[in-house]
Coordinates of N, CA and C in Angstrom, one line a residue:
X15 N 85.3 117.4 91.9 CA 86.0 117.5 91.3 C 87.6 118.0 91.7
X16 N 87.0 119.8 91.7 CA 88.3 120.4 92.7 C 88.3 120.1 94.1
X17 N 87.5 118.9 94.9 CA 87.6 119.2 96.6 C 89.0 117.3 95.6
X18 N 88.7 116.4 95.6 CA 89.2 115.3 94.8 C 90.7 116.1 93.9
X19 N 90.9 117.1 93.6 CA 92.5 117.9 92.8 C 93.2 117.9 93.9
X20 N 92.0 119.0 94.8 CA 92.8 119.4 96.1 C 93.3 118.5 96.6
X21 N 92.7 117.6 97.3 CA 93.0 116.4 98.2 C 94.0 115.6 97.5
X22 N 94.4 115.3 96.0 CA 95.3 114.6 95.6 C 96.7 115.5 95.8
X23 N 96.9 116.5 95.2 CA 98.0 117.8 95.9 C 98.5 117.4 97.4
X24 N 97.5 117.6 98.5 CA 97.6 117.1 99.2 C 98.7 115.9 99.9
X25 N 97.9 114.7 99.2 CA 98.6 113.7 99.0 C 99.9 113.4 98.9
X26 N 100.5 114.2 97.2 CA 101.1 114.2 96.2 C 102.8 114.7 97.4
X27 N 102.4 116.1 98.3 CA 102.4 116.7 98.7 C 103.0 116.6 100.2
X28 N 102.4 115.9 100.6 CA 102.8 114.8 102.2 C 103.8 113.5 101.8
X29 N 103.6 112.9 100.6 CA 104.7 111.5 100.1 C 105.6 111.8 100.0
X30 N 107.0 111.2 100.8 CA 108.1 110.8 100.7 C 108.3 110.0 99.4
X31 N 107.6 109.2 99.0 CA 108.2 108.3 97.6 C 106.8 108.5 97.1
X32 N 106.9 108.6 95.7 CA 105.5 108.6 94.6 C 105.8 107.7 93.4
X33 N 105.0 106.5 93.0 CA 105.6 106.0 91.8 C 103.9 106.4 91.1
X34 N 104.4 106.5 89.5 CA 102.9 106.7 88.4 C 103.4 105.0 87.6
X35 N 102.0 104.8 87.4 CA 102.1 103.7 86.9 C 101.3 104.0 85.5
X36 N 101.2 104.6 84.1 CA 101.1 104.4 83.1 C 100.8 104.3 81.8
X37 N 99.5 103.8 82.3 CA 98.9 103.1 81.5 C 98.1 103.6 79.6
X38 N 97.8 102.7 78.5 CA 96.9 103.0 77.5 C 96.8 104.4 77.4
X39 N 95.9 104.6 78.2 CA 94.8 106.4 78.2 C 96.0 107.1 78.3
X40 N 97.5 107.3 78.6 CA 98.4 107.9 78.4 C 98.9 108.2 76.9
X41 N 99.0 107.1 76.3 CA 99.9 106.7 75.1 C 98.8 107.5 73.9
X42 N 97.7 107.2 74.5 CA 96.3 107.5 73.7 C 96.2 109.4 73.7
X43 N 96.6 109.8 74.5 CA 96.5 110.8 74.5 C 97.4 111.7 73.3
X44 N 98.1 111.3 73.1 CA 99.1 111.7 71.6 C 98.3 110.8 70.6
X45 N 97.1 110.3 70.5 CA 96.3 110.2 69.5 C 97.1 108.4 69.1
X46 N 98.1 108.2 69.4 CA 98.0 106.2 69.5 C 97.1 105.7 69.8
X47 N 96.8 104.7 69.1 CA 95.5 103.5 69.0 C 96.6 102.0 69.2
X48 N 96.6 101.5 70.4 CA 97.3 100.3 70.5 C 96.6 99.4 69.4
X49 N 97.4 98.0 69.6 CA 97.3 97.3 68.7 C 96.1 96.5 69.2
X50 N 96.1 96.4 70.3 CA 94.7 95.1 70.9 C 93.4 96.4 70.7
X51 N 93.6 97.7 70.8 CA 92.1 98.1 69.9 C 91.3 97.5 69.0
X52 N 89.8 97.2 69.2 CA 89.0 96.3 68.7 C 89.2 97.1 67.1
X53 N 89.4 97.8 66.7 CA 88.6 98.7 65.7 C 89.9 98.2 64.9
X54 N 91.2 98.8 65.8 CA 92.3 98.3 65.0 C 93.0 97.4 64.8
X55 N 93.0 96.9 65.3 CA 93.1 95.1 65.4 C 92.4 94.5 64.4
X56 N 90.9 94.8 63.6 CA 89.8 94.4 62.8 C 91.0 95.3 61.6
X57 N 91.3 96.3 61.5 CA 91.9 97.0 60.0 C 93.0 96.1 60.2
X58 N 93.6 96.1 60.7 CA 95.4 95.5 60.5 C 95.1 94.0 60.0
X59 N 94.0 93.2 60.4 CA 94.0 92.0 59.8 C 93.5 92.1 58.7
X60 N 92.5 93.2 58.1 CA 92.3 92.9 56.4 C 93.0 93.7 56.2
X61 N 93.8 94.3 56.4 CA 95.1 94.6 55.4 C 96.4 94.1 55.3
X62 N 96.6 92.6 56.4 CA 97.6 91.7 56.3 C 97.2 90.5 56.6
X63 N 95.9 89.8 56.5 CA 95.4 88.8 56.5 C 96.0 87.8 57.5
X64 N 96.6 88.8 58.4 CA 96.7 87.8 60.1 C 96.3 89.1 61.1
X65 N 96.4 88.4 62.3 CA 95.8 89.3 62.9 C 96.8 90.1 64.2
X66 N 97.1 91.4 64.5 CA 98.3 91.7 65.4 C 98.8 90.6 66.4
X67 N 97.8 90.2 67.0 CA 98.5 88.7 67.8 C 99.0 87.8 67.1
X68 N 98.9 87.5 66.0 CA 99.9 86.7 65.1 C 100.9 87.4 64.7
X69 N 101.0 88.5 64.4 CA 102.4 88.8 63.8 C 103.1 89.4 64.2
X70 N 102.7 90.2 65.2 CA 104.0 90.6 67.0 C 104.0 89.8 67.4
X71 N 104.8 88.6 67.2 CA 105.5 88.0 67.9 C 106.1 87.3 67.1
X72 N 107.3 86.8 68.9 CA 108.9 85.8 68.2 C 108.7 85.0 67.1
X73 N 107.9 84.4 66.9 CA 107.5 82.9 65.8 C 107.1 84.4 64.9
X74 N 106.4 85.0 64.4 CA 106.0 85.3 63.3 C 108.1 86.6 62.8
X75 N 108.2 87.1 63.5 CA 109.7 87.6 63.7 C 110.5 86.4 62.9
X76 N 110.7 85.7 63.7 CA 111.6 84.4 63.2 C 111.0 83.4 61.5
X77 N 109.9 83.4 61.5 CA 109.5 82.6 60.1 C 108.9 83.1 58.9
X78 N 108.9 84.5 59.2 CA 108.5 85.6 58.7 C 108.5 87.0 58.4
X79 N 110.1 86.7 58.5 CA 110.7 88.7 58.9 C 110.4 89.3 57.9
X80 N 110.1 89.4 56.7 CA 109.8 90.1 55.8 C 108.2 90.7 56.0
X81 N 107.7 90.3 56.2 CA 106.1 90.1 56.3 C 106.0 90.9 58.3
X82 N 106.4 90.9 59.2 CA 107.4 90.7 60.5 C 107.2 92.4 60.5
X83 N 108.5 92.7 59.7 CA 109.2 94.3 59.4 C 108.4 94.9 58.6
X84 N 107.5 94.5 57.9 CA 106.7 95.7 56.8 C 105.4 96.0 57.8
X85 N 104.7 94.6 58.8 CA 104.1 95.8 59.4 C 104.3 96.3 60.8
X86 N 105.5 96.1 60.8 CA 106.6 97.1 62.1 C 106.8 98.1 61.5
X87 N 107.3 98.5 60.7 CA 107.5 99.4 60.1 C 106.9 100.5 60.1
X88 N 105.3 100.0 59.7 CA 104.4 100.6 58.8 C 103.1 101.4 60.2
X89 N 103.1 100.0 60.8 CA 102.0 100.0 62.0 C 102.6 100.7 63.5
X90 N 103.6 100.6 63.5 CA 104.6 101.0 64.6 C 105.7 101.9 64.7
X91 N 105.9 102.6 63.8 CA 107.4 103.4 63.5 C 106.9 104.5 62.8
X92 N 106.0 104.5 61.7 CA 105.1 106.1 61.2 C 104.1 106.5 62.2
X93 N 104.4 107.5 62.5 CA 103.5 108.5 63.3 C 103.9 108.4 64.5
X94 N 105.3 108.5 64.7 CA 105.2 108.1 66.4 C 104.7 109.0 67.6
X95 N 104.3 108.2 68.1 CA 103.2 109.5 69.5 C 104.3 110.1 70.0
X96 N 104.4 111.2 70.3 CA 105.0 112.7 70.8 C 104.6 112.2 72.1
X97 N 105.6 113.4 73.0 CA 105.0 114.1 74.4 C 103.6 114.6 74.5
X98 N 103.2 113.7 75.8 CA 101.9 114.2 75.9 C 101.6 115.4 77.0
X99 N 101.2 115.6 77.7 CA 100.5 116.8 78.4 C 100.7 116.4 80.0
X100 N 100.4 114.9 80.1 CA 100.1 114.6 80.7 C 101.7 114.2 81.6
X101 N 102.4 113.8 79.8 CA 104.0 113.2 80.7 C 105.1 114.3 80.7
X102 N 104.3 116.1 79.9 CA 104.7 117.2 80.7 C 104.7 117.4 82.5
X103 N 103.7 117.2 82.1 CA 103.1 117.4 84.1 C 103.8 116.1 85.1
X104 N 104.1 115.3 84.4 CA 104.5 114.5 85.6 C 106.4 114.5 85.3
X105 N 106.4 115.1 84.7 CA 108.1 115.7 84.2 C 108.2 116.7 85.7
X106 N 107.2 117.8 85.0 CA 107.6 118.7 86.3 C 107.4 118.2 87.8
X107 N 106.2 117.1 88.1 CA 106.3 117.0 89.7 C 107.6 115.8 90.0
X108 N 108.4 115.4 88.7 CA 109.4 115.1 89.1 C 110.4 116.0 89.6
X109 N 110.8 117.0 88.6 CA 111.3 118.3 88.8 C 111.6 118.8 90.5
X110 N 110.3 119.1 91.2 CA 109.7 119.5 92.3 C 110.4 118.1 93.2
X111 N 110.4 117.1 92.9 CA 110.3 116.1 93.9 C 109.0 115.1 94.0
X112 N 108.5 116.0 93.7 CA 107.1 114.9 93.9 C 106.9 113.4 92.9
X113 N 107.4 113.0 92.3 CA 107.2 112.1 91.5 C 109.0 111.2 91.2
X114 N 109.3 109.8 92.3 CA 110.5 109.4 92.5 C 110.7 108.3 91.0
X115 N 109.7 108.2 90.6 CA 109.4 106.6 89.3 C 108.1 107.0 88.8
X116 N 108.8 106.6 87.5 CA 107.5 106.4 86.1 C 107.8 104.8 85.8
X117 N 107.0 104.2 85.7 CA 106.6 103.0 85.3 C 105.6 103.0 84.0
X118 N 105.8 102.9 82.5 CA 105.3 102.6 81.6 C 105.2 101.6 80.6
X119 N 104.3 101.3 79.7 CA 104.3 99.9 79.4 C 104.3 100.0 77.8
X120 N 104.0 101.4 77.5 CA 104.1 101.9 76.4 C 105.8 101.8 75.9
X121 N 106.0 101.7 74.3 CA 107.2 101.3 73.9 C 107.6 102.4 73.0
X122 N 107.2 103.5 73.4 CA 107.8 105.0 72.5 C 108.9 105.8 73.5
X123 N 108.7 105.8 74.7 CA 110.0 106.5 75.7 C 109.1 107.6 75.2
X124 N 107.6 107.6 75.4 CA 107.2 108.7 75.9 C 107.4 109.9 77.7
X125 N 108.2 109.1 78.5 CA 108.3 109.6 79.9 C 109.7 110.7 79.4
X126 N 110.7 109.7 79.2 CA 111.8 109.9 78.8 C 112.0 111.4 78.3
X127 N 110.9 111.5 76.9 CA 110.5 112.7 75.8 C 110.2 113.7 76.4
X128 N 109.5 113.9 77.4 CA 108.8 114.6 78.4 C 109.4 115.3 79.5
X129 N 110.6 114.8 79.3 CA 111.6 114.7 80.3 C 111.9 114.4 81.5
X130 N 111.5 113.2 81.9 CA 111.0 112.3 83.4 C 112.4 111.6 83.2
X131 N 113.4 111.6 84.2 CA 114.6 111.1 84.2 C 114.1 109.3 84.6
X132 N 114.0 109.3 85.3 CA 113.5 108.1 86.1 C 112.2 107.1 85.8
X133 N 112.4 106.5 85.1 CA 111.3 105.7 83.8 C 111.9 104.8 83.7
X134 N 111.0 103.7 83.9 CA 110.9 101.8 83.5 C 110.1 102.1 82.4
X135 N 110.5 101.8 81.3 CA 109.8 100.8 80.0 C 109.8 99.6 80.1
X136 N 108.8 99.3 80.7 CA 108.7 97.6 81.0 C 108.9 96.8 80.0
X137 N 107.9 97.3 78.3 CA 107.8 96.6 77.7 C 109.2 96.7 76.5
X138 N 109.7 97.6 76.8 CA 111.3 98.0 76.2 C 110.9 98.9 75.3
X139 N 111.4 99.8 74.2 CA 111.6 100.1 73.5 C 112.0 100.4 72.2
X140 N 111.3 101.1 71.2 CA 111.3 101.0 70.1 C 112.8 102.0 69.0
X141 N 113.4 102.8 70.0 CA 114.4 103.2 70.1 C 115.7 102.6 70.1
X142 N 115.5 101.1 70.8 CA 116.8 100.2 71.4 C 116.4 98.4 70.2
X143 N 117.3 98.8 69.5 CA 117.4 97.5 68.5 C 118.6 97.0 68.5
X144 N 119.1 95.5 67.9 CA 120.6 95.3 68.5 C 120.0 93.7 67.9
X145 N 121.5 93.3 67.0 CA 122.0 92.2 66.2 C 122.3 90.9 67.2
X146 N 121.0 90.2 66.8 CA 121.0 89.2 67.6 C 122.4 88.3 67.3
X147 N 123.6 88.6 66.5 CA 124.3 88.0 66.7 C 125.9 88.3 66.9
X148 N 125.6 89.9 66.8 CA 127.2 90.2 67.6 C 126.6 90.9 68.4
X149 N 125.9 91.6 68.9 CA 125.1 92.6 69.8 C 124.8 94.0 69.6
X150 N 125.1 94.3 68.3 CA 125.4 95.6 67.8 C 124.5 96.2 67.9
X151 N 124.4 97.7 68.3 CA 123.6 98.8 68.7 C 122.5 99.2 67.3
X152 N 121.4 99.6 67.3 CA 120.8 100.5 66.3 C 119.9 101.0 66.7
X153 N 119.8 102.1 65.9 CA 118.6 103.5 66.4 C 117.4 103.3 65.2
X154 N 116.1 103.7 66.1 CA 115.2 103.4 65.5 C 114.6 103.9 64.0
X155 N 115.6 105.0 63.3 CA 115.6 105.1 61.8 C 115.9 104.3 60.8
X156 N 117.4 103.5 61.7 CA 118.0 102.9 61.3 C 116.9 102.0 60.7
X157 N 116.9 100.9 61.6 CA 115.1 100.1 61.6 C 114.0 100.5 60.2
X158 N 113.8 101.5 60.8 CA 112.3 101.6 60.1 C 112.7 102.5 58.3
X159 N 113.8 102.6 58.0 CA 114.6 103.4 57.0 C 115.2 102.1 56.3
X160 N 115.4 101.1 56.7 CA 115.8 99.9 55.9 C 115.2 99.0 54.8
X161 N 115.5 98.5 53.6 CA 114.4 98.2 52.9 C 114.7 97.3 52.7
X162 N 113.0 96.4 53.2 CA 112.8 95.2 53.5 C 113.5 95.1 54.9
X163 N 114.2 93.8 55.2 CA 114.6 93.3 56.6 C 115.4 94.1 57.0
X164 N 115.5 94.6 58.1 CA 117.0 95.1 58.5 C 117.6 94.4 58.9
X165 N 119.0 94.3 58.5 CA 120.3 93.3 59.2 C 121.6 94.4 59.6
X166 N 122.7 93.6 60.1 CA 123.3 94.1 60.6 C 124.6 94.1 59.7
X167 N 125.2 96.0 60.0 CA 126.1 96.7 58.7 C 127.0 95.5 59.4
X168 N 128.0 94.9 60.4 CA 129.0 94.5 60.8 C 128.9 93.0 60.4
X169 N 128.2 92.5 60.7 CA 128.1 90.9 60.6 C 127.6 90.4 59.6
X170 N 126.0 91.2 59.4 CA 124.9 90.3 58.5 C 123.4 90.2 58.8
X171 N 123.9 90.2 60.2 CA 122.8 89.4 61.4 C 121.7 90.2 61.4
X172 N 120.6 89.3 61.9 CA 119.3 89.6 61.9 C 118.8 91.1 63.1
X173 N 118.7 91.8 63.2 CA 118.3 92.8 63.7 C 117.4 92.4 64.6
X174 N 116.6 92.9 66.1 CA 116.1 92.5 66.7 C 115.1 94.1 67.1
X175 N 114.1 94.3 67.3 CA 113.7 95.5 67.7 C 113.6 94.7 69.5
X176 N 114.1 95.6 70.6 CA 114.0 95.2 71.8 C 112.9 95.7 72.6
X177 N 111.6 95.4 72.2 CA 110.7 95.4 73.0 C 110.2 93.9 73.4
X178 N 108.5 93.8 74.0 CA 108.2 92.7 74.3 C 107.0 92.0 73.0
X179 N 107.5 91.0 72.7 CA 106.7 91.1 71.8 C 105.0 90.8 72.4
X180 N 104.1 90.2 71.7 CA 103.3 89.3 72.4 C 103.3 88.2 72.6
X181 N 103.0 87.8 74.0 CA 103.4 85.8 74.6 C 105.0 85.9 74.9
X182 N 105.6 87.1 74.8 CA 106.6 86.7 75.4 C 107.0 87.6 76.8
X183 N 107.8 86.9 77.9 CA 108.4 87.0 79.1 C 108.4 88.9 79.2
X184 N 108.3 89.5 80.0 CA 109.2 91.2 79.9 C 110.3 90.6 80.8
X185 N 110.7 91.3 80.2 CA 113.0 91.3 81.1 C 112.6 91.4 82.7
X186 N 113.3 90.1 82.9 CA 112.9 90.3 84.0 C 113.8 91.3 85.2
X187 N 114.6 91.8 85.0 CA 115.4 93.2 85.3 C 114.7 94.0 85.7
X188 N 113.4 94.5 84.3 CA 112.4 95.2 84.3 C 111.4 95.0 85.1
X189 N 111.2 93.6 85.4 CA 109.7 93.3 86.2 C 110.3 93.3 88.1
X190 N 111.6 92.5 88.0 CA 112.0 93.2 89.5 C 112.1 94.4 89.8
X191 N 112.6 95.5 89.0 CA 112.7 96.9 89.2 C 111.4 97.6 89.3
X192 N 110.5 97.1 88.9 CA 108.9 97.6 88.9 C 108.2 97.1 90.0
X193 N 109.1 95.8 90.3 CA 108.2 95.3 91.9 C 108.8 96.0 93.1
X194 N 110.1 96.6 93.0 CA 110.7 97.3 94.1 C 110.4 98.8 94.1
X195 N 109.8 99.2 93.1 CA 109.8 100.4 93.2 C 108.1 100.7 93.5
X196 N 107.3 99.9 93.1 CA 105.8 99.6 93.7 C 105.8 99.1 95.3
X197 N 106.5 98.5 96.0 CA 107.1 98.0 97.1 C 107.6 99.4 97.5
X198 N 108.3 100.3 97.8 CA 109.2 101.0 98.0 C 107.4 102.6 98.0
X199 N 106.9 102.6 97.2 CA 106.0 104.2 97.4 C 104.7 103.6 98.8
X200 N 104.9 105.3 98.9 CA 103.9 105.7 99.6 C 102.6 106.0 99.0
X201 N 102.8 106.7 97.7 CA 101.4 106.7 97.0 C 101.9 106.0 95.7
X202 N 100.8 105.4 95.3 CA 100.9 104.8 93.8 C 99.5 105.6 92.8
X203 N 100.4 106.2 91.9 CA 99.1 106.9 90.7 C 99.4 105.9 89.9
X204 N 98.0 106.0 89.2 CA 97.3 104.4 88.3 C 96.6 105.5 87.5
X205 N 97.9 105.7 86.0 CA 96.9 106.5 85.1 C 97.1 105.6 84.1
X206 N 95.7 106.2 83.7 CA 95.2 105.6 82.0 C 95.1 104.5 82.1
X207 N 94.6 103.3 83.1 CA 94.4 102.2 83.4 C 93.6 101.8 84.3
X208 N 93.1 100.8 84.7 CA 92.8 100.0 85.4 C 93.6 99.4 87.1
X209 N 92.8 98.6 87.7 CA 93.5 98.7 89.0 C 93.8 96.9 88.3
X210 N 93.0 96.5 87.3 CA 93.4 94.7 87.3 C 93.6 94.7 85.4
X211 N 94.5 95.8 85.3 CA 94.9 95.8 83.9 C 95.4 94.5 83.6
X212 N 95.6 94.2 82.3 CA 96.5 93.0 81.8 C 97.9 93.2 82.2
X213 N 98.1 94.1 82.1 CA 99.4 94.8 82.1 C 99.8 95.2 83.6
X214 N 99.1 95.5 84.1 CA 100.0 96.4 85.6 C 99.4 95.6 86.5
X215 N 98.0 94.6 86.8 CA 97.4 94.1 87.4 C 98.3 93.2 88.2
X216 N 99.1 92.0 87.9 CA 100.0 91.6 89.0 C 101.5 92.3 89.9
X217 N 101.2 93.7 88.9 CA 102.0 94.3 90.2 C 101.8 94.9 91.2
X218 N 100.8 95.4 90.9 CA 99.5 96.6 91.8 C 99.7 95.9 93.2
X219 N 99.9 94.4 93.3 CA 99.4 93.6 94.3 C 100.8 93.5 95.0
X220 N 102.0 94.4 95.0 CA 103.4 94.9 95.7 C 103.0 96.2 96.5
X221 N 101.8 97.3 96.2 CA 101.9 98.0 96.7 C 101.3 97.6 98.1
X222 N 101.9 98.7 99.0 CA 101.5 98.1 100.6 C 101.5 99.8 101.3
X223 N 101.6 100.6 100.7 CA 102.1 102.0 100.8 C 100.7 102.9 101.4
X224 N 100.8 104.1 101.7 CA 99.2 105.0 102.3 C 98.1 105.1 101.2
X225 N 98.3 105.7 100.2 CA 97.6 106.1 98.7 C 97.6 105.4 97.6
X226 N 96.5 104.8 97.4 CA 96.4 104.1 96.1 C 95.3 105.2 95.5
X227 N 96.0 105.5 94.4 CA 95.4 106.5 93.5 C 94.7 106.3 92.3
X228 N 93.7 106.0 91.7 CA 93.4 105.9 89.8 C 92.8 107.2 89.5
X229 N 93.6 107.4 88.2 CA 92.7 108.2 87.4 C 92.8 107.7 86.2
X230 N 91.6 108.1 85.3 CA 90.9 107.3 84.2 C 89.8 107.6 84.2
X231 N 89.1 107.2 82.5 CA 88.2 108.6 81.9 C 87.1 107.7 82.5
X232 N 86.8 106.4 83.0 CA 85.4 105.6 82.9 C 86.3 104.5 84.1
X233 N 84.7 105.2 84.6 CA 84.6 104.4 85.3 C 84.7 102.3 85.5
X234 N 85.3 101.6 86.6 CA 85.4 100.5 86.2 C 85.0 99.9 88.0
X235 N 85.0 98.5 87.5 CA 84.5 97.6 89.0 C 85.4 97.1 89.8
X236 N 86.9 97.9 89.2 CA 88.0 97.4 90.1 C 88.3 99.2 91.0
X237 N 87.4 99.9 90.7 CA 88.1 101.3 91.3 C 87.2 101.6 93.0
X238 N 87.0 100.4 93.3 CA 86.5 100.1 95.0 C 87.6 100.2 96.1
X239 N 88.7 99.4 95.0 CA 90.3 98.8 95.7 C 91.0 100.2 96.1
X240 N 90.5 101.3 95.5 CA 91.4 102.5 95.5 C 90.5 103.6 96.8
X241 N 91.8 103.9 97.3 CA 91.9 105.2 98.6 C 91.1 106.2 97.7
X242 N 91.5 106.4 96.6 CA 91.1 108.0 96.0 C 91.2 107.4 94.0
X243 N 89.8 107.8 93.6 CA 89.7 107.9 92.2 C 88.5 109.4 91.9
X244 N 89.6 109.4 90.8 CA 89.2 110.3 89.8 C 88.5 110.5 88.4
X245 N 87.7 110.6 88.2 CA 86.9 109.9 86.6 C 87.3 111.4 85.9
X246 N 88.4 111.3 85.0 CA 88.4 112.2 84.0 C 89.9 111.2 83.7
X247 N 90.1 112.5 81.8 CA 91.5 112.2 81.8 C 92.5 112.5 82.5
X248 N 94.0 111.7 82.3 CA 94.8 112.4 83.4 C 95.3 113.3 83.0
X249 N 95.7 113.9 81.9 CA 96.0 115.2 81.4 C 95.3 116.3 82.1
X250 N 93.9 116.2 82.2 CA 92.9 117.0 82.8 C 93.2 117.6 84.1
X251 N 93.9 116.5 85.0 CA 93.5 116.3 86.3 C 95.2 116.4 86.6
X252 N 95.9 116.0 85.8 CA 97.8 116.5 86.8 C 97.9 118.0 86.1
X253 N 97.5 118.7 85.2 CA 97.7 119.6 84.8 C 97.1 120.7 86.0
X254 N 96.2 120.7 86.7 CA 96.1 121.5 87.5 C 96.1 121.4 89.3
X255 N 97.6 120.2 89.3 CA 98.5 120.1 90.3 C 99.4 121.3 91.0
X256 N 99.3 122.3 89.5 CA 99.8 123.4 90.0 C 101.9 123.1 89.6
X257 N 102.3 122.2 89.3 CA 104.1 121.6 89.5 C 104.3 122.0 88.2
X258 N 105.4 123.1 87.9 CA 105.5 123.4 87.0 C 107.6 123.1 87.2

């Protein structure tokens, strides 16, 4: 393990452009379990009589807004995950010029809250909400604390969280920026997810750099495509690199 960490340190020190893809394993460091987790999905379906794949959709938001926001506020806005050790380590890498961009699919801005500045939140953010009628922006707290369905103070229009709901296309600008950063990378770090993940698999094919590095907890059949694989929690590895 120490040999692999030394190898990773050398790769990062020599790289002129490093990009990190942060998967669900990073969010789970903060104790947050995603909606697609089998056990959590089962509990949600028992509670709401619909699965998260049904509720967390634009159709449900449009046709059953009361129940959508009941679910959204309870399941996604209560107990927000905070910064993680991995996030702090990535912020230290950015400060030392060893990380140029962080790309994440979680919707909680964990990268920014850990101190990273160059972050693409591919699936949006719970901290950004907008009136669909007049475009007025609202905070996460406004949505969370609203009684029932949050509506615009100015025009009474419906407020929509700026997150990608299940089945929706990712914002085209964010997709383009993600592809651009991956194409620019000499080193691509894949953290807390796999090379053929549902979220990142189609983007990783744009990588044509020197080193593809995977750090995650469990071995996976796609690991053989990487130049370096470390089976461990990302925080355990990143914190040993020594960046301050």
